[in-house]
Amino acid sequence: MPKPILELEGISRDFSDGKVTQRVLSDVNLAFYAGEFAIVAGPSGSGKTTLLSIMGLILRPSEGRIFIQGQDVTDLPEDKEATLRLENFGFVFQTPTEIPALTIIENILVANAVQGTKLPRGLKEKALTLLGDFGLSEYAYVKPRTLSTGQKQRVAIARALINDPVLVLCDEPTSALDAESSAVVLDTLKQLSRDDRRGVVLVTHDPRVFPYGDRLITLEHGAVVHDSRETVRERAPA
Amino acid sequence: MRSLVAYRMLLHDRASTAGSVLGVVAILFLVGQQLSTMFGLFTYMSVLVDHSDADIWICGKFTDNANSTGQLPTRYVDRINGLAEIEWSEPVITTAGETRRKDGKSEGVVVVGLPAPRLSGGPWAFEQGSIESLLDYDGITVDNRDLELFGNPELGDVFEVNKKRVRINAVTKKITSFGGTLVFTNRTKAREISNLPPGRCSYILVKLKPEVDVDEAIAKIRALLPRAEVFPKDVLSRLTRAYYLINTGIGFSFGFTTLMSSLVGIVIITLTMYTSILNREKDFAVLRALGGRKKDIFVIVLYQAVMIAAVGIFLGFLLLAFFLNGTRDSNLASFVPLWFPFVHAAFTLALCLVGSLFAIRRATRIEPATAFR
């Protein structure tokens, strides 16, 4: 049995506006593995993005524990969380989030050097290679505004990969794309998940994305109602 | 990378950046202009002390500024000349006067009568003529900035001060006093012009021999002249400036306008930088989501504040230099001590950082979860 990259135990998350407290996630127990393309599906308001934020150490759970490669990271100070995030995760957001003031290659490199560290030798070449892999070499030194949305999402994937993360977290990355661009992005993510050093988790409400995943997790009202991995395990002979 | 991000964001947000730079320029120029005028007025206030070639001034009792020294007996010169420390001592007469121009208009002047033949305490810069021309009994100087006041006279022109005949023998260059239009003459003429009785003078200038300890010499002079005030030159200069700063409205006026200029600048910087942060909220959220800590965001915004300050300070000094150069030959008092640009730059940088505090606070509070919205 492979060891999980990320484990969530009893994760719950509440949001409060000062008057009313709403439980957005309720007792979520999940584990994510390298070489796996997991899709977390559910209707709007089911807690998908909150789950992704907690997985990426962007939000803290109200209850439960988070383990990254066996290490409990639930109560780490903010600075350490940020460093863990930088070292372990790559993010692809719903809408392109390249910083418009930076060139494409700078947008990729900032994911490594945002904490002020010196760029490692060869990182720029690696960024250019990634851009080349996504057919975007010629755009390395231009500003994001010259790119299409689909191209920007591919840049976002390149940025997510620059630090060799163990987990790539994607929040509805194709929601703003047409069918053709969506297919390109999803194919790319599928390819990435084949690498046995990393896993990919994609959050979506679009059923057309489901076939790309190896695993389907369904959330409803903040709870996991279906996990195809568990179903497969249940069905597998002992 | 953080400095690059800071720099690129500033360039990208040109309007906000320009506004912030304008705030810095406002602080630097307005405060600089106010203070340069004040420093210029300082030089006017103590001009006679600062440019006297004496080490010590002996004035009337209770003197608290060099432009109002009272009277003292001229025989004090004889009493102190016996001291070994003294190279020379000379009495000087100053008096208020009224001139009558060719066109019949009158102007108030301050007449400084210098002891012949040394003419110590006299003018130090000339546009026309020289100090020796004051040895002429009727000889008087007018300053090049005051020529218009006197009806644009020429060398050799004769007019009256307190109905006493004087002749313009020299034109000094930019010698202005806070107390009024300065004219120099010899002591004999000044006594004629003034109502000062014989045997009295306004102050005594004392030059010490080389290597003499000033404090020791002063102690000895004070022992000999208990009814006079004895000042080292620099002390009297400071006292004179302090007198005008405190006893007139100048200190408050300049202080208030300097404060207001600083506040205006800080408000401009605060608003523009804060607006810029709000416009870039998503970008900062993404940086946090990618692994940026609060302190990394702090550093980025701090870099921006420093860059804005650097550009604003440079432009502000350029503007101030133009202003000072343009008013160099005017009657406007302007003076910039050597230390002032450095202190002023540091002060402006500090104010810019203060103005950026709200922006820094706002930026560091942006949550990475905002990147998901």
Coordinates of C-alpha atoms in Angstrom, one line a residue:
Chain A
M1 CA 0.0 0.0 0.0
P2 CA 1.6 3.3 -1.1
K3 CA 2.0 6.0 1.5
P4 CA -0.2 9.0 1.0
I5 CA 1.3 12.4 0.1
L6 CA -1.5 14.1 2.0
E7 CA -3.9 12.9 4.6
L8 CA -6.9 14.6 6.1
E9 CA -8.3 13.2 9.4
G10 CA -11.6 14.4 10.7
I11 CA -11.4 17.7 8.9
S12 CA -14.2 20.2 9.6
R13 CA -14.4 23.8 8.9
D14 CA -16.7 26.5 10.1
F15 CA -17.3 30.0 8.8
S16 CA -18.9 32.6 11.0
D17 CA -20.0 36.2 10.3
G18 CA -20.1 36.9 14.0
K19 CA -23.8 36.0 14.3
V20 CA -24.3 32.7 12.5
T21 CA -21.8 29.9 12.3
Q22 CA -22.0 27.6 9.3
R23 CA -20.2 24.3 9.0
V24 CA -18.9 24.1 5.5
L25 CA -16.9 20.9 5.8
S26 CA -17.8 18.1 8.1
D27 CA -15.6 15.2 9.2
V28 CA -13.7 14.8 6.0
N29 CA -11.2 11.8 6.0
L30 CA -9.2 11.6 2.8
A31 CA -5.8 10.5 1.6
F32 CA -4.1 11.5 -1.6
Y33 CA -1.3 9.6 -3.4
A34 CA 1.4 10.1 -6.0
G35 CA 0.5 9.0 -9.5
E36 CA -3.1 9.8 -8.9
F37 CA -5.4 12.3 -10.6
A38 CA -8.1 12.9 -8.1
I39 CA -11.2 14.8 -8.9
V40 CA -13.2 16.4 -6.2
A41 CA -16.7 17.1 -7.5
G42 CA -19.8 18.7 -6.0
P43 CA -22.3 21.4 -6.6
S44 CA -21.6 25.0 -5.8
G45 CA -21.4 25.5 -2.0
S46 CA -20.5 21.9 -1.3
G47 CA -17.2 22.9 0.2
K48 CA -14.8 21.9 -2.7
T49 CA -12.7 25.1 -2.7
T50 CA -12.6 25.2 1.1
L51 CA -11.4 21.6 1.1
L52 CA -8.7 22.5 -1.5
S53 CA -7.7 25.6 0.6
I54 CA -7.3 23.4 3.7
M55 CA -5.3 20.8 1.7
G56 CA -3.0 23.6 0.5
L57 CA -2.5 25.0 4.0
I58 CA -4.2 28.2 3.0
L59 CA -7.1 27.8 5.4
R60 CA -6.9 26.2 8.8
P61 CA -9.4 23.5 9.7
S62 CA -11.7 24.2 12.7
E63 CA -11.3 20.5 13.6
G64 CA -9.1 17.6 12.5
R65 CA -5.5 17.0 11.5
I66 CA -3.5 17.4 8.3
F67 CA -0.5 15.2 7.5
I68 CA 2.0 15.8 4.7
Q69 CA 4.1 12.8 4.0
G70 CA 3.4 11.6 7.4
Q71 CA 4.2 14.8 9.2
D72 CA 1.4 16.6 11.2
V73 CA 1.3 20.1 9.9
T74 CA -2.0 21.2 11.3
D75 CA -0.8 23.7 13.9
L76 CA 2.3 25.0 12.3
P77 CA 3.0 28.8 12.5
E78 CA 1.9 30.8 9.4
D79 CA 5.5 31.3 8.2
K80 CA 6.2 27.5 8.3
E81 CA 2.9 26.8 6.5
A82 CA 3.9 29.2 3.8
T83 CA 7.2 27.5 3.3
L84 CA 5.6 24.1 3.3
R85 CA 3.2 25.4 0.7
L86 CA 6.0 26.7 -1.5
E87 CA 7.9 23.4 -1.2
N88 CA 5.1 20.9 -1.6
F89 CA 2.2 22.3 -3.5
G90 CA 1.6 23.9 -6.9
F91 CA -1.7 25.8 -7.4
V92 CA -3.8 26.4 -10.5
F93 CA -6.6 28.8 -9.7
Q94 CA -10.0 29.1 -11.3
T95 CA -9.1 32.3 -13.2
P96 CA -5.7 33.1 -14.5
T97 CA -3.7 34.7 -11.7
E98 CA -0.5 35.7 -13.3
I99 CA 0.7 39.0 -11.9
P100 CA 0.2 41.4 -14.8
A101 CA 3.3 43.5 -13.9
L102 CA 5.6 40.5 -14.4
T103 CA 6.6 38.8 -17.6
I104 CA 5.5 35.2 -18.1
I105 CA 8.9 33.8 -17.0
E106 CA 9.0 36.1 -14.0
N107 CA 5.6 34.8 -13.0
I108 CA 6.9 31.3 -13.0
L109 CA 10.1 32.1 -11.2
V110 CA 8.3 34.1 -8.5
A111 CA 6.7 30.9 -7.3
N112 CA 10.2 29.8 -6.2
A113 CA 11.7 33.0 -5.0
V114 CA 8.8 34.7 -3.3
Q115 CA 10.4 34.3 0.1
G116 CA 13.4 36.3 -1.1
T117 CA 15.7 33.3 -1.7
K118 CA 18.2 33.4 -4.5
L119 CA 17.0 31.6 -7.6
P120 CA 18.8 28.2 -7.8
R121 CA 21.1 27.6 -10.7
G122 CA 19.3 26.3 -13.7
L123 CA 15.9 27.3 -12.6
K124 CA 15.4 29.8 -15.4
E125 CA 16.3 27.1 -17.9
K126 CA 13.8 24.8 -16.2
A127 CA 11.1 27.5 -16.5
L128 CA 11.9 27.9 -20.2
T129 CA 11.7 24.1 -20.6
L130 CA 8.3 24.0 -19.0
L131 CA 7.1 26.8 -21.2
G132 CA 8.4 24.9 -24.2
D133 CA 6.6 21.8 -23.1
F134 CA 3.4 23.8 -23.1
G135 CA 4.1 25.4 -26.4
L136 CA 4.6 28.8 -24.9
S137 CA 8.4 29.4 -25.4
E138 CA 7.8 32.5 -27.5
Y139 CA 5.9 34.2 -24.8
A140 CA 8.5 33.9 -22.0
Y141 CA 9.4 37.6 -22.0
V142 CA 6.0 39.1 -22.6
K143 CA 3.4 40.3 -20.2
P144 CA 0.4 38.1 -19.5
R145 CA -2.1 40.4 -21.1
T146 CA -0.9 39.3 -24.6
L147 CA -2.0 35.7 -23.9
S148 CA -5.3 34.0 -24.2
T149 CA -7.0 32.5 -21.2
G150 CA -6.1 29.0 -22.2
Q151 CA -2.5 30.0 -22.6
K152 CA -2.5 31.7 -19.2
Q153 CA -3.8 28.6 -17.5
R154 CA -1.0 26.6 -19.1
V155 CA 1.4 29.2 -17.7
A156 CA -0.3 28.7 -14.3
I157 CA 0.4 24.9 -14.6
A158 CA 4.1 25.7 -15.5
R159 CA 4.2 27.9 -12.4
A160 CA 2.7 25.2 -10.3
L161 CA 5.4 22.8 -11.4
I162 CA 8.5 24.9 -11.0
N163 CA 9.2 23.7 -7.5
D164 CA 8.6 20.0 -8.3
P165 CA 5.6 19.9 -5.9
V166 CA 4.3 16.6 -4.5
L167 CA 0.8 17.7 -5.1
V168 CA -0.7 20.0 -7.7
L169 CA -4.0 21.6 -6.5
C170 CA -6.4 22.9 -9.2
D171 CA -9.5 24.9 -8.4
E172 CA -11.8 24.6 -11.4
P173 CA -9.0 25.4 -13.9
T174 CA -11.2 24.9 -16.9
S175 CA -14.3 26.9 -15.9
A176 CA -13.2 30.0 -17.8
L177 CA -12.0 28.0 -20.9
D178 CA -13.6 26.8 -24.1
A179 CA -13.9 23.1 -24.8
E180 CA -10.7 22.9 -26.9
S181 CA -8.6 24.8 -24.3
S182 CA -10.1 22.8 -21.5
A183 CA -9.2 19.6 -23.2
V184 CA -5.6 20.8 -23.6
V185 CA -5.3 21.8 -19.9
L186 CA -6.9 18.5 -18.7
D187 CA -4.7 16.4 -20.9
T188 CA -1.7 18.2 -19.5
L189 CA -2.8 17.6 -15.9
K190 CA -3.5 14.0 -16.7
Q191 CA 0.0 13.7 -18.0
L192 CA 1.4 15.3 -14.9
S193 CA -0.4 12.8 -12.7
R194 CA 1.4 9.9 -14.4
D195 CA 4.6 11.1 -12.7
D196 CA 4.9 8.8 -9.7
R197 CA 6.5 11.6 -7.7
R198 CA 3.4 13.7 -7.6
G199 CA -0.4 13.7 -7.5
V200 CA -2.9 16.0 -9.0
V201 CA -6.2 17.1 -7.3
L202 CA -8.7 19.0 -9.3
V203 CA -11.9 20.5 -7.9
T204 CA -14.8 20.9 -10.3
H205 CA -18.6 20.9 -10.6
D206 CA -18.4 20.0 -14.3
P207 CA -19.2 16.4 -15.1
R208 CA -17.3 16.6 -18.4
V209 CA -14.1 16.7 -16.4
F210 CA -14.8 13.5 -14.5
P211 CA -13.5 11.0 -17.2
Y212 CA -10.0 12.5 -17.0
G213 CA -9.6 11.5 -13.3
D214 CA -8.4 8.2 -11.8
R215 CA -10.4 8.9 -8.8
L216 CA -13.7 10.7 -8.1
I217 CA -14.6 12.2 -4.7
T218 CA -18.0 13.7 -4.4
L219 CA -18.8 16.3 -1.8
E220 CA -22.3 17.2 -0.7
H221 CA -23.1 19.8 2.0
G222 CA -19.5 19.6 3.2
A223 CA -19.3 15.8 3.6
V224 CA -17.7 13.1 1.4
V225 CA -20.6 11.1 0.0
H226 CA -18.6 9.1 -2.5
D227 CA -14.9 8.2 -3.0
S228 CA -14.2 5.9 -6.0
R229 CA -11.0 4.8 -4.4
E230 CA -12.9 3.5 -1.4
T231 CA -15.4 1.8 -3.7
V232 CA -12.6 0.1 -5.6
R233 CA -11.0 -1.0 -2.3
E234 CA -14.2 -2.3 -1.1
R235 CA -14.7 -4.2 -4.2
A236 CA -11.2 -5.5 -4.4
P237 CA -10.7 -9.0 -3.2
A238 CA -9.1 -9.2 0.3
Chain B
M1 CA 12.9 38.6 -6.7
R2 CA 10.9 40.6 -4.2
S3 CA 12.5 43.9 -5.2
L4 CA 11.8 43.0 -8.9
V5 CA 8.1 42.4 -8.0
A6 CA 8.0 45.7 -6.1
Y7 CA 9.5 47.6 -9.0
R8 CA 7.4 46.0 -11.6
M9 CA 4.2 46.6 -9.7
L10 CA 5.1 50.3 -9.3
L11 CA 5.7 50.6 -13.0
H12 CA 2.5 48.8 -13.8
D13 CA 0.4 51.0 -11.6
R14 CA 1.7 54.3 -13.0
A15 CA -1.1 56.5 -11.8
S16 CA -0.8 55.5 -8.2
T17 CA 2.9 55.5 -8.3
A18 CA 2.9 59.0 -9.8
G19 CA 0.6 60.1 -7.1
S20 CA 2.8 58.7 -4.4
V21 CA 5.9 60.3 -6.0
L22 CA 4.1 63.6 -6.1
G23 CA 3.5 63.3 -2.4
V24 CA 7.2 62.8 -1.7
V25 CA 8.1 65.7 -4.0
A26 CA 5.5 67.9 -2.2
I27 CA 7.1 67.1 1.1
L28 CA 10.7 67.6 -0.1
F29 CA 10.1 70.7 -2.0
L30 CA 7.7 72.5 0.3
V31 CA 9.5 71.7 3.4
G32 CA 12.8 72.4 1.7
Q33 CA 11.7 75.7 0.4
Q34 CA 10.3 76.7 3.9
L35 CA 13.5 75.6 5.7
S36 CA 15.8 77.1 3.1
T37 CA 14.0 80.4 3.5
M38 CA 14.2 80.1 7.3
F39 CA 18.0 79.3 7.1
G40 CA 18.4 82.2 4.8
L41 CA 16.7 84.4 7.4
F42 CA 18.9 83.0 10.0
T43 CA 21.9 84.2 8.1
Y44 CA 20.4 87.6 7.9
M45 CA 19.7 87.6 11.6
S46 CA 23.3 87.1 12.6
V47 CA 25.0 88.4 9.5
L48 CA 27.2 90.9 11.3
V49 CA 28.3 88.4 13.9
D50 CA 29.0 85.6 11.5
H51 CA 31.1 87.7 9.1
S52 CA 32.9 89.7 11.7
D53 CA 36.6 88.9 11.8
A54 CA 36.4 89.0 15.6
D55 CA 36.5 86.1 18.1
I56 CA 34.6 87.9 20.8
W57 CA 31.8 90.5 21.0
I58 CA 31.5 92.8 24.0
C59 CA 28.0 94.3 24.2
G60 CA 25.9 96.2 26.6
K61 CA 24.4 94.5 29.7
F62 CA 21.5 92.2 29.1
T63 CA 22.1 92.0 25.4
D64 CA 20.4 89.0 23.9
N65 CA 20.8 89.5 20.2
A66 CA 23.5 91.1 18.0
N67 CA 21.2 93.6 16.4
S68 CA 20.3 95.2 19.7
T69 CA 23.5 95.5 21.7
G70 CA 22.8 98.6 23.8
Q71 CA 25.7 101.0 24.5
L72 CA 28.9 100.8 26.4
P73 CA 31.9 103.0 27.0
T74 CA 34.6 103.1 24.4
R75 CA 37.1 103.2 27.2
Y76 CA 36.5 99.5 27.8
V77 CA 38.8 99.0 24.8
D78 CA 41.6 100.5 26.8
R79 CA 40.8 98.3 29.8
I80 CA 41.1 95.1 27.9
N81 CA 43.9 96.0 25.5
G82 CA 46.4 95.2 28.3
L83 CA 45.4 91.5 28.3
A84 CA 48.1 89.4 26.6
E85 CA 45.5 87.3 24.9
I86 CA 44.2 90.1 22.8
E87 CA 45.6 90.9 19.4
W88 CA 43.2 93.9 18.8
S89 CA 39.9 95.3 20.0
E90 CA 37.8 97.9 18.2
P91 CA 34.6 99.7 19.0
V92 CA 31.8 99.7 16.5
I93 CA 28.8 102.0 16.3
T94 CA 25.4 101.0 14.9
T95 CA 22.5 103.2 14.5
A96 CA 19.1 103.5 12.8
G97 CA 18.9 106.0 10.0
E98 CA 16.6 107.5 7.5
T99 CA 17.8 108.2 4.0
R100 CA 16.3 110.6 1.5
R101 CA 16.4 109.5 -2.1
K102 CA 16.8 111.7 -5.1
D103 CA 13.1 111.4 -5.8
G104 CA 12.4 112.6 -2.3
K105 CA 11.3 109.3 -0.9
S106 CA 12.8 108.1 2.3
E107 CA 14.1 104.6 3.4
G108 CA 15.1 103.3 6.8
V109 CA 18.6 101.9 7.1
V110 CA 20.9 100.4 9.7
V111 CA 24.2 102.2 9.7
V112 CA 27.3 100.3 10.8
G113 CA 30.2 102.5 11.6
L114 CA 33.6 100.7 11.4
P115 CA 36.7 101.8 13.2
A116 CA 39.4 103.1 11.0
P117 CA 41.9 102.1 9.7
R118 CA 41.2 98.4 10.2
L119 CA 37.5 98.7 9.4
S120 CA 37.0 95.4 11.3
G121 CA 33.4 94.0 11.3
G122 CA 32.9 95.5 7.9
P123 CA 31.5 94.2 4.6
W124 CA 33.1 91.2 3.1
A125 CA 31.8 91.1 -0.5
F126 CA 31.8 93.8 -3.0
E127 CA 30.3 94.3 -6.4
Q128 CA 31.8 97.6 -6.9
G129 CA 34.5 99.4 -5.0
S130 CA 36.3 98.1 -1.9
I131 CA 36.3 98.5 1.9
E132 CA 39.1 101.1 1.8
S133 CA 36.7 103.5 0.3
L134 CA 35.0 103.8 3.7
L135 CA 38.1 105.6 5.0
D136 CA 36.7 108.6 3.0
Y137 CA 34.8 110.6 5.7
D138 CA 31.6 110.6 3.7
G139 CA 32.0 107.2 2.3
I140 CA 29.1 104.7 2.6
T141 CA 28.2 101.4 1.0
V142 CA 24.8 100.3 -0.3
D143 CA 24.1 96.7 -1.2
N144 CA 23.4 95.5 -4.8
R145 CA 20.1 94.1 -3.7
D146 CA 19.0 97.5 -2.3
L147 CA 20.0 99.7 -5.3
E148 CA 16.4 100.0 -6.4
L149 CA 15.3 101.1 -2.9
F150 CA 17.8 104.0 -3.2
G151 CA 16.6 104.9 -6.7
N152 CA 19.3 103.0 -8.5
P153 CA 22.2 105.4 -7.6
E154 CA 25.7 105.2 -9.0
L155 CA 29.1 105.3 -7.4
G156 CA 29.9 108.8 -6.2
D157 CA 26.2 109.8 -5.8
V158 CA 25.5 111.8 -2.8
F159 CA 22.5 111.6 -0.5
E160 CA 21.6 112.0 3.1
V161 CA 21.2 109.8 6.1
N162 CA 19.6 111.5 9.1
K163 CA 20.2 114.7 7.1
K164 CA 23.9 114.1 7.1
R165 CA 25.7 114.0 3.8
V166 CA 27.1 110.7 2.6
R167 CA 28.6 109.5 -0.7
I168 CA 28.2 106.0 -2.2
N169 CA 31.7 104.8 -2.5
A170 CA 31.1 101.1 -2.8
V171 CA 28.4 98.6 -3.6
T172 CA 28.4 95.4 -1.5
K173 CA 27.2 92.1 -2.8
K174 CA 24.3 90.3 -1.1
I175 CA 24.9 91.6 2.4
T176 CA 21.5 91.7 4.0
S177 CA 20.4 92.1 7.6
F178 CA 17.2 90.9 9.2
G179 CA 17.0 94.2 11.0
G180 CA 16.8 96.3 7.9
T181 CA 18.8 97.6 5.0
L182 CA 22.5 97.6 5.9
V183 CA 24.9 100.4 5.0
F184 CA 28.5 100.6 6.2
T185 CA 30.5 103.6 6.8
N186 CA 33.4 104.7 9.1
R187 CA 32.8 105.2 12.8
T188 CA 33.3 108.9 12.6
K189 CA 30.5 109.3 10.1
A190 CA 28.3 106.9 12.0
R191 CA 28.7 109.0 15.2
E192 CA 27.8 112.1 13.2
I193 CA 24.7 110.3 11.9
S194 CA 23.6 108.8 15.2
N195 CA 22.8 110.4 18.5
L196 CA 25.4 108.4 20.3
P197 CA 27.3 110.6 22.8
P198 CA 31.1 110.8 22.5
G199 CA 32.9 108.0 24.4
R200 CA 30.1 105.5 23.7
C201 CA 29.9 102.7 21.2
S202 CA 27.4 100.0 20.3
Y203 CA 29.8 97.0 20.8
I204 CA 33.4 96.1 20.8
L205 CA 35.0 93.5 18.6
V206 CA 37.9 91.5 20.0
K207 CA 40.4 89.4 18.1
L208 CA 42.5 87.0 20.1
K209 CA 46.0 85.9 19.3
P210 CA 46.5 82.6 17.7
E211 CA 46.4 79.5 20.0
V212 CA 44.7 81.4 22.8
D213 CA 42.0 79.6 24.7
V214 CA 38.8 81.6 24.0
D215 CA 37.0 80.6 27.2
E216 CA 40.0 81.7 29.3
A217 CA 40.2 85.0 27.5
I218 CA 36.5 85.5 28.0
A219 CA 36.7 84.8 31.7
K220 CA 39.4 87.5 32.0
I221 CA 37.5 90.0 30.0
R222 CA 34.4 89.4 32.1
A223 CA 36.4 89.9 35.2
L224 CA 37.6 93.3 33.9
L225 CA 34.2 94.3 32.5
P226 CA 31.5 93.1 34.9
R227 CA 28.9 95.5 33.5
A228 CA 29.2 94.2 30.0
E229 CA 28.1 91.1 28.2
V230 CA 31.0 89.1 26.7
F231 CA 30.1 86.5 24.0
P232 CA 32.1 84.2 21.9
K233 CA 31.2 84.8 18.3
D234 CA 29.3 81.5 17.8
V235 CA 27.3 81.9 21.0
L236 CA 26.1 85.3 20.1
S237 CA 25.2 84.1 16.6
R238 CA 23.1 81.3 18.1
L239 CA 21.5 83.6 20.7
T240 CA 20.6 86.1 18.0
R241 CA 18.9 83.4 15.9
A242 CA 17.1 82.0 18.9
Y243 CA 15.9 85.4 19.9
Y244 CA 14.2 86.0 16.6
L245 CA 12.9 82.5 16.3
I246 CA 11.3 82.6 19.7
N247 CA 10.3 86.3 20.1
T248 CA 8.9 86.9 16.7
G249 CA 6.3 84.7 15.0
I250 CA 8.9 83.2 12.6
G251 CA 9.6 80.0 14.5
F252 CA 5.9 79.2 14.8
S253 CA 5.1 80.2 11.3
F254 CA 7.8 78.2 9.7
G255 CA 7.2 75.3 12.0
F256 CA 3.5 75.3 11.2
T257 CA 3.9 75.5 7.5
T258 CA 6.6 72.8 7.6
L259 CA 4.2 70.6 9.6
M260 CA 1.3 71.2 7.2
S261 CA 3.5 70.5 4.1
S262 CA 4.6 67.2 5.7
L263 CA 1.0 66.2 6.5
V264 CA -0.2 67.0 3.0
G265 CA 2.6 64.9 1.6
I266 CA 2.0 62.0 4.0
V267 CA -1.8 62.0 3.2
I268 CA -1.1 61.9 -0.5
I269 CA 1.4 59.0 -0.1
T270 CA -1.0 57.2 2.2
L271 CA -4.0 57.4 -0.1
T272 CA -2.2 56.6 -3.3
M273 CA -0.2 53.6 -1.8
Y274 CA -3.3 52.3 -0.1
T275 CA -5.3 52.5 -3.3
S276 CA -2.5 50.7 -5.1
I277 CA -2.6 47.8 -2.6
L278 CA -6.4 47.6 -3.0
N279 CA -6.0 47.4 -6.8
R280 CA -3.4 44.7 -6.4
E281 CA -5.2 42.7 -3.8
K282 CA -5.5 39.6 -5.9
D283 CA -1.8 39.7 -6.9
F284 CA -0.8 39.8 -3.2
A285 CA -3.2 37.0 -2.4
V286 CA -1.6 34.9 -5.1
L287 CA 1.9 35.6 -3.8
R288 CA 0.7 34.5 -0.4
A289 CA -0.9 31.4 -1.8
L290 CA 2.4 30.5 -3.7
G291 CA 4.3 30.6 -0.4
G292 CA 4.8 34.2 0.4
R293 CA 4.8 35.0 4.1
K294 CA 3.5 38.1 5.6
K295 CA 7.0 39.4 6.0
D296 CA 7.6 38.9 2.2
I297 CA 4.6 41.0 1.5
F298 CA 5.9 43.6 4.0
V299 CA 9.3 43.6 2.3
I300 CA 7.7 44.1 -1.2
V301 CA 5.6 47.1 -0.1
L302 CA 8.6 48.5 1.9
Y303 CA 10.7 48.2 -1.2
Q304 CA 8.0 50.1 -3.1
A305 CA 8.0 52.9 -0.4
V306 CA 11.8 53.2 -0.6
M307 CA 11.7 53.3 -4.5
I308 CA 9.0 55.9 -4.4
A309 CA 10.9 57.9 -1.9
A310 CA 14.1 57.7 -3.9
V311 CA 12.5 59.0 -7.1
G312 CA 10.5 61.6 -5.2
I313 CA 13.5 62.8 -3.3
F314 CA 15.5 63.1 -6.5
L315 CA 12.8 65.1 -8.3
G316 CA 12.1 67.2 -5.2
F317 CA 15.7 68.2 -4.9
L318 CA 15.8 69.0 -8.6
L319 CA 12.8 71.3 -8.2
L320 CA 14.3 72.8 -5.0
A321 CA 17.6 73.4 -6.8
F322 CA 15.8 75.2 -9.6
F323 CA 14.0 77.3 -7.1
L324 CA 17.1 78.2 -5.1
N325 CA 19.0 78.9 -8.3
G326 CA 16.3 81.0 -9.6
T327 CA 16.0 83.1 -6.4
R328 CA 19.7 83.3 -5.8
D329 CA 20.0 86.9 -6.9
S330 CA 16.7 88.0 -5.5
N331 CA 15.9 89.5 -2.2
L332 CA 14.3 86.2 -1.0
A333 CA 16.4 84.8 1.8
S334 CA 17.6 81.3 0.9
F335 CA 20.4 79.3 2.4
V336 CA 21.0 75.6 2.5
P337 CA 23.6 74.4 5.0
L338 CA 25.9 71.5 3.9
W339 CA 24.2 69.0 6.2
F340 CA 20.7 69.9 5.2
P341 CA 20.2 67.9 2.0
F342 CA 21.2 64.7 3.8
V343 CA 19.0 65.3 6.8
H344 CA 16.1 66.5 4.7
A345 CA 16.4 63.4 2.5
A346 CA 16.4 61.2 5.5
F347 CA 13.4 63.1 6.9
T348 CA 11.5 62.8 3.7
L349 CA 12.3 59.0 3.5
A350 CA 11.0 58.6 7.0
L351 CA 7.8 60.4 6.2
C352 CA 7.3 58.3 3.1
L353 CA 7.7 55.2 5.2
V354 CA 5.2 56.6 7.7
G355 CA 2.8 57.2 4.8
S356 CA 3.3 53.7 3.6
L357 CA 2.3 52.1 6.9
F358 CA -1.4 51.9 6.1
A359 CA -0.6 50.3 2.8
I360 CA 1.8 47.8 4.4
R361 CA -0.7 46.9 7.1
R362 CA -3.4 46.4 4.4
A363 CA -1.2 44.3 2.2
T364 CA 0.1 42.0 5.0
R365 CA -3.5 41.3 6.0
I366 CA -4.5 40.0 2.6
E367 CA -5.3 36.4 3.0
P368 CA -4.1 33.8 0.5
A369 CA -7.6 32.4 0.3
T370 CA -8.5 35.5 -1.6
A371 CA -6.7 34.0 -4.6
F372 CA -9.4 31.5 -4.8
R373 CA -12.2 34.1 -5.1

